[in-house]
């Protein structure tokens, strides 16, 4: 222990707790985005909306200090350089400063999520309480919007010179079911926050609690009409019960295996394009949205890319392209297409370096010991098949958090880089039915 103490890195400019604060404020802002945007606007407190982004800038510094300098992660340095170069490339591609600023703001949550690299989400007790409350209130919000028209529905606000509007209440094709949006002012995101907050909260809850509130959560997501979210939530609940029925020593390996197999979902859109491309999309039909994605959302961006910037098919066209900065702030807005898939959308921005990064992320799962990150990997890999998930910011943050193990001291050591001693804290109380070796974070929670 004395040797470890002597060799412990001295760089502690920012407490690791800053990422927990950032995640908490992002989650609160986005899960209740409609309500917060409405009231901060009418009371002329618009600057409060950007508070999480200011905290995220500190996390950018934290990422550099902890992952690049302290963990000596070459991958972390390469990722940081790649993102900055892509921001510059995106500026020249999109052509306006507003687009560049919006792209930079869009990427900030990534660094918040990456800062969780050497810690288990389960060690942030107060943050877990915030996430649990978010789950309950998100469900309540969906039920409330079924009976009451919220004041922020249809409310218009200005952001970086562009006028945006809170989601309107509308109806699903082929039925009378309303697409309810809860406090998030967007039906897909209302469902996403229910899914993610339930998945995180359920890990330490009893099976009875999971079945009861999981059923309620499934019904709430059904009211939002987000089919992807409902399917993922049902699969998660079934797998949760299945894993808890296994012998105790087999449970954590099963969780890790499920998370690893979920990466196969990345290839689903490509198989759909091969087997269903050209299929006529019948308006107001159940499969209209997925057929539209196959024919348009997942293919047209590459057609436009080959016209605007052919080399971008390899290098990417820069942060913000084929994303909302291009839609709102660029002269190339006529070429914008809703990509509706995280991996396709991110490849369009970053090109082949993103493929290499994902290979390293997958490799890092073999040494991952955090149940929370493995659980979130499964959730986001399936959820993002039909969702870009760059907005609101919490969506991208959760993805980055699930990938963060790739920058950990454990992963850095296995890649043959100079080892950095790992100082383990006393373990937190074990999860119900799971006893993984949870990685510790420096600093208290």
Short mmCIF file of C-alpha atoms in Angstrom, two decimals:
data_model
loop_
_atom_site.label_atom_id
_atom_site.label_comp_id
_atom_site.label_asym_id
_atom_site.label_seq_id
_atom_site.Cartn_x
_atom_site.Cartn_y
_atom_site.Cartn_z
CA UNK A 1 0.00 0.00 0.00
CA UNK A 2 2.94 2.32 0.72
CA UNK A 3 4.32 1.71 -2.77
CA UNK A 4 0.96 2.50 -4.30
CA UNK A 5 0.70 5.70 -2.31
CA UNK A 6 4.16 6.82 -3.43
CA UNK A 7 3.38 6.10 -7.09
CA UNK A 8 -0.09 7.64 -7.09
CA UNK A 9 -0.32 10.39 -9.75
CA UNK A 10 -0.36 13.87 -8.23
CA UNK A 11 -2.56 15.51 -10.89
CA UNK A 12 -5.88 16.24 -9.17
CA UNK A 13 -6.85 19.65 -10.56
CA UNK A 14 -10.56 18.90 -10.64
CA UNK A 15 -12.46 16.51 -8.41
CA UNK A 16 -13.94 13.53 -10.22
CA UNK A 17 -17.29 14.45 -8.68
CA UNK A 18 -17.74 17.10 -11.36
CA UNK A 19 -18.99 14.50 -13.84
CA UNK A 20 -21.73 13.41 -11.42
CA UNK A 21 -22.89 17.02 -11.07
CA UNK A 22 -22.85 17.46 -14.84
CA UNK A 23 -24.82 14.27 -15.46
CA UNK A 24 -27.36 15.23 -12.81
CA UNK A 25 -28.02 18.72 -14.20
CA UNK A 26 -28.11 17.46 -17.81
CA UNK A 27 -30.59 14.77 -16.83
CA UNK A 28 -32.85 17.17 -14.95
CA UNK A 29 -32.73 19.75 -17.74
CA UNK A 30 -33.49 17.30 -20.55
CA UNK A 31 -35.97 14.99 -18.84
CA UNK A 32 -38.02 18.06 -17.92
CA UNK A 33 -36.93 20.04 -20.97
CA UNK A 34 -40.35 21.27 -22.06
CA UNK A 35 -41.22 22.64 -18.66
CA UNK A 36 -37.77 24.14 -17.95
CA UNK A 37 -37.43 25.74 -21.39
CA UNK A 38 -40.91 27.26 -21.08
CA UNK A 39 -40.50 28.75 -17.61
CA UNK A 40 -36.93 29.97 -18.08
CA UNK A 41 -38.11 31.75 -21.23
CA UNK A 42 -41.15 33.48 -19.79
CA UNK A 43 -39.19 34.57 -16.70
CA UNK A 44 -36.21 35.71 -18.84
CA UNK A 45 -33.79 33.21 -17.30
CA UNK A 46 -32.75 31.62 -20.60
CA UNK A 47 -29.09 31.48 -19.58
CA UNK A 48 -29.93 28.81 -16.98
CA UNK A 49 -30.63 26.43 -19.85
CA UNK A 50 -26.91 26.43 -20.67
CA UNK A 51 -25.71 25.75 -17.11
CA UNK A 52 -25.01 22.05 -17.82
CA UNK A 53 -22.90 23.03 -20.83
CA UNK A 54 -20.72 25.30 -18.69
CA UNK A 55 -20.17 22.45 -16.24
CA UNK A 56 -19.39 20.14 -19.17
CA UNK A 57 -16.50 22.45 -20.16
CA UNK A 58 -14.94 21.59 -16.79
CA UNK A 59 -15.41 17.92 -17.66
CA UNK A 60 -13.50 18.51 -20.89
CA UNK A 61 -10.57 19.70 -18.78
CA UNK A 62 -11.15 16.80 -16.40
CA UNK A 63 -11.03 14.34 -19.29
CA UNK A 64 -7.67 15.70 -20.42
CA UNK A 65 -6.21 15.69 -16.91
CA UNK A 66 -7.50 12.29 -15.83
CA UNK A 67 -7.55 10.21 -19.01
CA UNK A 68 -4.72 11.72 -21.04
CA UNK A 69 -2.25 12.81 -18.34
CA UNK A 70 -3.08 10.65 -15.35
CA UNK A 71 -4.02 7.40 -17.14
CA UNK A 72 -1.52 8.07 -19.93
CA UNK A 73 -4.08 6.87 -22.45
CA UNK A 74 -2.90 7.38 -26.00
CA UNK A 75 -6.42 6.52 -27.18
CA UNK A 76 -7.88 9.33 -25.06
CA UNK A 77 -5.46 11.80 -26.62
CA UNK A 78 -6.27 10.57 -30.14
CA UNK A 79 -10.00 10.83 -29.49
CA UNK A 80 -9.62 14.37 -28.14
CA UNK A 81 -7.55 15.43 -31.17
CA UNK A 82 -9.97 13.73 -33.56
CA UNK A 83 -12.98 15.54 -32.08
CA UNK A 84 -11.22 18.91 -32.23
CA UNK A 85 -10.12 18.34 -35.84
CA UNK A 86 -13.66 17.29 -36.72
CA UNK A 87 -15.01 20.51 -35.20
CA UNK A 88 -12.66 22.47 -37.47
CA UNK A 89 -13.63 20.35 -40.49
CA UNK A 90 -17.29 20.79 -39.61
CA UNK A 91 -16.86 24.57 -39.52
CA UNK A 92 -15.54 24.61 -43.09
CA UNK A 93 -18.18 22.10 -44.19
CA UNK A 94 -21.18 23.86 -42.63
CA UNK A 95 -19.92 27.37 -43.31
CA UNK A 96 -21.15 29.41 -40.32
CA UNK A 97 -19.84 30.24 -36.85
CA UNK A 98 -23.23 29.47 -35.30
CA UNK A 99 -23.01 25.95 -36.71
CA UNK A 100 -19.49 25.57 -35.29
CA UNK A 101 -20.56 26.78 -31.83
CA UNK A 102 -23.59 24.49 -31.92
CA UNK A 103 -21.37 21.54 -32.92
CA UNK A 104 -18.96 22.23 -30.05
CA UNK A 105 -21.87 22.44 -27.61
CA UNK A 106 -23.27 19.22 -29.08
CA UNK A 107 -20.03 17.32 -28.36
CA UNK A 108 -19.52 18.51 -24.76
CA UNK A 109 -21.65 15.75 -23.15
CA UNK A 110 -19.24 13.18 -24.61
CA UNK A 111 -16.52 14.34 -22.21
CA UNK A 112 -18.89 14.17 -19.26
CA UNK A 113 -19.60 10.52 -19.98
CA UNK A 114 -15.93 9.67 -20.60
CA UNK A 115 -15.01 11.07 -17.16
CA UNK A 116 -16.74 8.04 -15.57
CA UNK A 117 -13.98 5.81 -16.97
CA UNK A 118 -12.44 4.76 -13.64
CA UNK A 119 -15.58 4.71 -11.51
CA UNK A 120 -18.71 2.69 -11.07
CA UNK A 121 -21.98 4.55 -11.45
CA UNK A 122 -23.15 2.64 -8.40
CA UNK A 123 -20.75 4.57 -6.16
CA UNK A 124 -22.57 7.87 -6.83
CA UNK A 125 -25.36 7.43 -4.29
CA UNK A 126 -26.87 10.91 -4.63
CA UNK A 127 -26.78 10.71 -8.40
CA UNK A 128 -28.61 7.37 -8.31
CA UNK A 129 -31.32 9.03 -6.21
CA UNK A 130 -31.69 11.77 -8.83
CA UNK A 131 -31.98 9.13 -11.55
CA UNK A 132 -34.61 7.21 -9.56
CA UNK A 133 -36.70 10.36 -9.05
CA UNK A 134 -36.35 11.08 -12.76
CA UNK A 135 -37.85 7.68 -13.52
CA UNK A 136 -40.89 8.19 -11.32
CA UNK A 137 -41.54 11.73 -12.52
CA UNK A 138 -41.03 10.81 -16.19
CA UNK A 139 -43.71 8.13 -15.92
CA UNK A 140 -46.03 10.54 -14.10
CA UNK A 141 -45.38 13.19 -16.76
CA UNK A 142 -46.49 10.87 -19.57
CA UNK A 143 -49.69 10.02 -17.70
CA UNK A 144 -50.40 13.70 -17.00
CA UNK A 145 -50.06 14.69 -20.65
CA UNK A 146 -52.70 12.12 -21.51
CA UNK A 147 -55.28 14.18 -19.62
CA UNK A 148 -53.90 17.73 -19.60
CA UNK A 149 -52.50 19.98 -22.32
CA UNK A 150 -49.24 21.33 -20.94
CA UNK A 151 -48.50 25.05 -21.46
CA UNK A 152 -45.17 24.43 -23.20
CA UNK A 153 -46.70 22.42 -26.06
CA UNK A 154 -46.16 24.44 -29.24
CA UNK A 155 -44.16 27.13 -27.42
CA UNK A 156 -41.49 28.68 -29.66
CA UNK A 157 -38.08 29.79 -28.41
CA UNK A 158 -34.88 31.08 -29.99
CA UNK A 159 -31.49 29.34 -29.78
CA UNK A 160 -28.37 30.73 -31.50
CA UNK A 161 -30.61 32.71 -33.84
CA UNK A 162 -32.78 29.73 -34.84
CA UNK A 163 -36.40 29.45 -33.78
CA UNK A 164 -37.30 26.10 -32.30
CA UNK A 165 -40.59 24.76 -31.02
CA UNK A 166 -41.55 22.38 -28.24
CA UNK A 167 -43.12 19.23 -29.64
CA UNK A 168 -46.77 19.38 -30.55
CA UNK A 169 -49.26 16.79 -29.37
CA UNK A 170 -50.04 14.58 -32.34
CA UNK A 171 -51.35 11.16 -33.22
CA UNK A 172 -49.71 7.99 -34.41
CA UNK A 173 -50.38 6.76 -37.92
CA UNK A 174 -53.18 4.28 -38.19
CA UNK A 175 -54.82 4.86 -34.83
CA UNK A 176 -56.19 7.27 -32.28
CA UNK A 177 -53.35 6.90 -29.77
CA UNK A 178 -51.73 10.20 -28.86
CA UNK A 179 -47.96 10.44 -28.92
CA UNK A 180 -47.54 11.67 -25.37
CA UNK A 181 -44.40 13.63 -24.56
CA UNK A 182 -44.42 14.05 -20.77
CA UNK A 183 -42.23 16.74 -19.27
CA UNK A 184 -39.57 16.27 -21.98
CA UNK A 185 -41.73 17.86 -24.72
CA UNK A 186 -40.74 15.05 -27.09
CA UNK A 187 -42.34 11.62 -27.12
CA UNK A 188 -39.18 9.69 -28.09
CA UNK A 189 -37.09 11.38 -25.41
CA UNK A 190 -39.80 10.96 -22.77
CA UNK A 191 -39.67 7.23 -23.51
CA UNK A 192 -35.85 7.26 -23.52
CA UNK A 193 -35.62 8.77 -20.04
CA UNK A 194 -38.09 6.20 -18.73
CA UNK A 195 -36.02 3.40 -20.30
CA UNK A 196 -32.60 4.58 -19.10
CA UNK A 197 -33.63 5.67 -15.60
CA UNK A 198 -35.51 2.39 -15.10
CA UNK A 199 -32.53 0.32 -16.30
CA UNK A 200 -30.14 2.10 -13.92
CA UNK A 201 -32.52 2.09 -10.95
CA UNK A 202 -33.58 -1.54 -11.38
CA UNK A 203 -30.05 -2.87 -10.82
CA UNK A 204 -30.31 -2.46 -7.03
CA UNK A 205 -34.02 -3.15 -6.74
CA UNK A 206 -35.82 -6.41 -5.95
CA UNK A 207 -37.25 -8.54 -8.73
CA UNK A 208 -40.76 -7.73 -7.48
CA UNK A 209 -40.08 -4.00 -7.82
CA UNK A 210 -38.66 -4.55 -11.31
CA UNK A 211 -41.70 -6.49 -12.49
CA UNK A 212 -44.18 -4.01 -11.01
CA UNK A 213 -42.57 -0.77 -12.15
CA UNK A 214 -41.26 -2.37 -15.33
CA UNK A 215 -44.84 -3.13 -16.34
CA UNK A 216 -45.85 0.45 -15.57
CA UNK A 217 -42.86 1.74 -17.56
CA UNK A 218 -43.80 -0.43 -20.55
CA UNK A 219 -47.33 0.95 -20.51
CA UNK A 220 -45.99 4.50 -20.27
CA UNK A 221 -43.70 3.96 -23.27
CA UNK A 222 -46.64 2.49 -25.16
CA UNK A 223 -48.47 5.79 -24.60
CA UNK A 224 -45.52 7.66 -26.12
CA UNK A 225 -45.80 5.30 -29.16
CA UNK A 226 -42.02 4.90 -29.23
CA UNK A 227 -41.90 1.34 -30.57
CA UNK A 228 -38.12 1.03 -30.34
CA UNK A 229 -38.09 2.05 -26.69
CA UNK A 230 -40.92 -0.30 -25.78
CA UNK A 231 -39.22 -3.26 -27.51
CA UNK A 232 -35.90 -2.55 -25.76
CA UNK A 233 -37.63 -2.15 -22.40
CA UNK A 234 -39.48 -5.45 -22.77
CA UNK A 235 -36.28 -7.25 -23.79
CA UNK A 236 -34.39 -5.70 -20.89
CA UNK A 237 -37.03 -6.77 -18.37
CA UNK A 238 -37.10 -10.34 -19.73
CA UNK A 239 -33.31 -10.60 -19.64
CA UNK A 240 -33.18 -9.11 -16.15
CA UNK A 241 -35.52 -11.84 -14.86
CA UNK A 242 -33.59 -14.49 -16.80
CA UNK A 243 -30.22 -13.41 -15.35
CA UNK A 244 -31.57 -13.37 -11.81
CA UNK A 245 -32.77 -16.96 -12.26
CA UNK A 246 -29.20 -18.11 -12.99
CA UNK A 247 -26.81 -19.41 -10.32
CA UNK A 248 -25.10 -16.47 -8.64
CA UNK A 249 -21.64 -17.15 -10.07
CA UNK A 250 -23.08 -17.17 -13.60
CA UNK A 251 -24.94 -13.89 -13.41
CA UNK A 252 -22.22 -11.37 -14.02
CA UNK A 253 -20.66 -13.31 -16.94
CA UNK A 254 -24.17 -13.45 -18.44
CA UNK A 255 -24.53 -9.67 -18.13
CA UNK A 256 -21.17 -9.13 -19.81
CA UNK A 257 -22.06 -11.60 -22.58
CA UNK A 258 -25.40 -9.90 -23.24
CA UNK A 259 -23.68 -6.51 -23.45
CA UNK A 260 -21.11 -7.88 -25.91
CA UNK A 261 -23.71 -9.54 -28.12
CA UNK A 262 -25.70 -6.30 -28.22
CA UNK A 263 -22.99 -4.84 -30.49
CA UNK A 264 -24.45 -7.04 -33.22
CA UNK A 265 -27.30 -4.50 -33.33
CA UNK A 266 -24.88 -2.12 -35.10
CA UNK A 267 -25.20 -4.23 -38.24
CA UNK A 268 -29.00 -4.49 -38.25
CA UNK A 269 -29.55 -1.41 -40.48
CA UNK A 270 -27.15 -2.79 -43.10
CA UNK A 271 -29.01 -6.09 -43.26
CA UNK A 272 -32.29 -4.21 -43.53
CA UNK A 273 -30.93 -2.12 -46.40
CA UNK A 274 -29.73 -5.25 -48.25
CA UNK A 275 -32.97 -7.17 -47.86
CA UNK A 276 -35.62 -4.42 -47.88
CA UNK A 277 -34.17 -1.47 -49.82
CA UNK A 278 -36.62 -0.29 -52.47
CA UNK A 279 -39.67 -1.61 -50.64
CA UNK A 280 -42.53 0.83 -51.08
CA UNK A 281 -43.44 2.66 -47.88
CA UNK A 282 -47.20 2.59 -47.39
CA UNK A 283 -48.36 5.78 -45.62
CA UNK A 284 -50.19 5.35 -42.31
CA UNK A 285 -49.00 1.74 -42.00
CA UNK A 286 -47.24 0.17 -39.02
CA UNK A 287 -43.96 -0.35 -40.90
CA UNK A 288 -43.96 3.05 -42.62
CA UNK A 289 -41.31 4.57 -40.33
CA UNK A 290 -38.83 1.69 -40.59
CA UNK A 291 -39.21 1.42 -44.39
CA UNK A 292 -38.69 5.17 -44.66
CA UNK A 293 -35.48 4.82 -42.65
CA UNK A 294 -34.26 2.01 -44.90
CA UNK A 295 -34.92 3.93 -48.12
CA UNK A 296 -34.09 7.47 -47.01
CA UNK A 297 -32.70 8.07 -43.53
CA UNK A 298 -29.85 5.54 -43.71
CA UNK A 299 -28.90 5.92 -47.40
CA UNK A 300 -29.47 9.49 -48.61
CA UNK A 301 -26.79 11.08 -46.37
CA UNK A 302 -24.13 9.00 -48.13
CA UNK A 303 -25.49 10.03 -51.53
CA UNK A 304 -25.31 13.69 -50.53
CA UNK A 305 -21.88 13.17 -48.99
CA UNK A 306 -20.53 11.76 -52.27
CA UNK A 307 -21.76 14.93 -53.99
CA UNK A 308 -20.63 17.49 -51.42
CA UNK A 309 -17.42 15.95 -50.07
CA UNK A 310 -16.45 12.53 -51.51
CA UNK A 311 -13.41 12.17 -49.23
CA UNK A 312 -15.82 12.50 -46.31
CA UNK A 313 -16.90 8.90 -46.91
CA UNK A 314 -13.54 7.98 -45.35
CA UNK A 315 -12.63 10.95 -43.18
CA UNK A 316 -16.12 12.04 -42.16
CA UNK A 317 -17.52 15.49 -42.94
CA UNK A 318 -16.91 16.97 -39.49
CA UNK A 319 -18.81 17.34 -36.24
CA UNK A 320 -22.30 18.71 -36.82
CA UNK A 321 -22.82 17.58 -40.41
CA UNK A 322 -26.02 15.62 -41.00
CA UNK A 323 -26.99 16.59 -37.48
CA UNK A 324 -29.00 19.45 -36.02
CA UNK A 325 -26.21 22.08 -36.45
CA UNK A 326 -26.52 21.53 -40.22
CA UNK A 327 -30.31 21.53 -40.07
CA UNK A 328 -30.55 24.79 -38.11
CA UNK A 329 -27.48 26.89 -38.88
CA UNK A 330 -25.95 25.92 -42.22
CA UNK A 331 -26.49 26.89 -45.87
CA UNK A 332 -26.36 23.12 -46.47
CA UNK A 333 -29.65 22.65 -44.63
CA UNK A 334 -31.40 21.51 -47.87
CA UNK A 335 -29.07 18.48 -47.85
CA UNK A 336 -29.88 17.58 -44.24
CA UNK A 337 -31.53 14.22 -43.71
CA UNK A 338 -32.70 12.81 -40.33
CA UNK A 339 -30.20 9.97 -39.99
CA UNK A 340 -32.06 8.13 -37.18
CA UNK A 341 -29.19 5.85 -36.17
CA UNK A 342 -26.38 6.75 -33.78
CA UNK A 343 -23.66 4.67 -35.40
CA UNK A 344 -24.45 5.77 -38.97
CA UNK A 345 -24.76 9.41 -37.89
CA UNK A 346 -21.48 9.32 -35.99
CA UNK A 347 -19.65 7.62 -38.86
CA UNK A 348 -20.84 10.39 -41.19
CA UNK A 349 -19.21 12.95 -38.90
CA UNK A 350 -15.97 11.11 -37.97
CA UNK A 351 -15.39 8.49 -40.67
CA UNK A 352 -13.09 5.47 -40.30
CA UNK A 353 -11.47 6.68 -37.04
CA UNK A 354 -14.85 6.09 -35.39
CA UNK A 355 -14.79 2.45 -36.56
CA UNK A 356 -11.36 1.99 -34.96
CA UNK A 357 -12.63 3.57 -31.75
CA UNK A 358 -15.61 1.20 -31.60
CA UNK A 359 -13.29 -1.79 -32.01
CA UNK A 360 -11.45 -0.60 -28.90
CA UNK A 361 -14.73 -0.05 -27.05
CA UNK A 362 -15.80 -3.62 -27.79
CA UNK A 363 -12.42 -4.94 -26.70
CA UNK A 364 -12.69 -3.04 -23.42
CA UNK A 365 -15.91 -4.89 -22.51
CA UNK A 366 -13.91 -8.07 -21.91
CA UNK A 367 -12.32 -6.41 -18.88
CA UNK A 368 -15.31 -4.33 -17.80
CA UNK A 369 -16.53 -4.96 -14.25
CA UNK A 370 -19.23 -2.30 -13.85
CA UNK A 371 -22.76 -3.71 -14.08
CA UNK A 372 -24.15 -0.24 -14.80
CA UNK A 373 -21.97 0.37 -17.85
CA UNK A 374 -22.61 -3.10 -19.24
CA UNK A 375 -26.35 -2.65 -18.74
CA UNK A 376 -26.30 0.73 -20.48
CA UNK A 377 -24.31 -0.76 -23.38
CA UNK A 378 -27.13 -3.21 -24.02
CA UNK A 379 -29.76 -0.49 -23.76
CA UNK A 380 -28.11 2.08 -26.00
CA UNK A 381 -26.98 -0.41 -28.65
CA UNK A 382 -30.56 -1.54 -29.21
CA UNK A 383 -32.19 1.86 -28.71
CA UNK A 384 -29.96 3.64 -31.23
CA UNK A 385 -30.88 1.33 -34.12
CA UNK A 386 -33.61 3.83 -35.05
CA UNK A 387 -32.57 6.94 -33.05
CA UNK A 388 -29.61 9.30 -33.64
CA UNK A 389 -29.65 10.25 -29.92
CA UNK A 390 -27.51 13.40 -30.15
CA UNK A 391 -30.33 15.52 -28.83
CA UNK A 392 -31.10 16.14 -26.10
CA UNK A 393 -27.60 16.11 -24.68
CA UNK A 394 -28.31 13.46 -22.04
CA UNK A 395 -28.77 10.86 -24.77
CA UNK A 396 -25.23 11.32 -26.06
CA UNK A 397 -23.92 11.54 -22.49
CA UNK A 398 -25.37 8.13 -21.59
CA UNK A 399 -23.77 6.59 -24.68
CA UNK A 400 -20.38 8.10 -23.80
CA UNK A 401 -20.73 6.85 -20.21
CA UNK A 402 -21.33 3.30 -21.44
CA UNK A 403 -18.22 3.56 -23.67
CA UNK A 404 -16.02 5.14 -20.96
CA UNK A 405 -14.37 1.90 -19.85
CA UNK A 406 -12.13 2.13 -22.93
CA UNK A 407 -10.20 4.98 -21.22
CA UNK A 408 -9.88 3.33 -17.81
CA UNK A 409 -6.57 2.52 -16.18
CA UNK A 410 -7.48 -1.15 -16.47
CA UNK A 411 -8.00 -0.90 -20.25
CA UNK A 412 -4.92 1.27 -20.70
CA UNK A 413 -2.75 -1.31 -18.93
CA UNK A 414 -4.07 -4.17 -21.07
CA UNK A 415 -3.13 -2.26 -24.21
CA UNK A 416 0.51 -2.35 -23.16
CA UNK A 417 0.85 1.32 -22.23
CA UNK A 418 2.90 2.22 -19.16
CA UNK A 419 0.93 0.93 -16.22
CA UNK A 420 -0.55 3.36 -13.74
CA UNK A 421 -1.10 1.88 -10.26
CA UNK A 422 -4.74 1.40 -9.37
CA UNK A 423 -5.74 2.33 -5.85
CA UNK A 424 -8.86 0.42 -4.88
CA UNK A 425 -11.29 1.80 -2.36
CA UNK A 426 -13.35 -0.45 -0.10
CA UNK A 427 -16.08 -1.95 -2.29
CA UNK A 428 -19.63 -0.63 -2.18
CA UNK A 429 -22.32 -3.01 -0.87
CA UNK A 430 -22.90 -5.74 -3.48
CA UNK A 431 -25.81 -5.58 -5.88
CA UNK A 432 -28.69 -7.91 -5.27
CA UNK A 433 -27.57 -11.14 -6.87
CA UNK A 434 -24.44 -9.68 -8.48
CA UNK A 435 -20.95 -9.45 -6.99
CA UNK A 436 -18.67 -8.06 -9.67
CA UNK A 437 -15.33 -6.50 -8.86
CA UNK A 438 -16.42 -2.87 -9.13
CA UNK A 439 -13.67 -0.44 -10.19
CA UNK A 440 -13.08 2.37 -7.76
CA UNK A 441 -12.74 6.07 -8.48
CA UNK A 442 -10.36 8.39 -6.76
CA UNK A 443 -12.13 10.93 -4.60
CA UNK A 444 -15.23 10.52 -2.48
CA UNK A 445 -18.78 10.47 -3.67
#
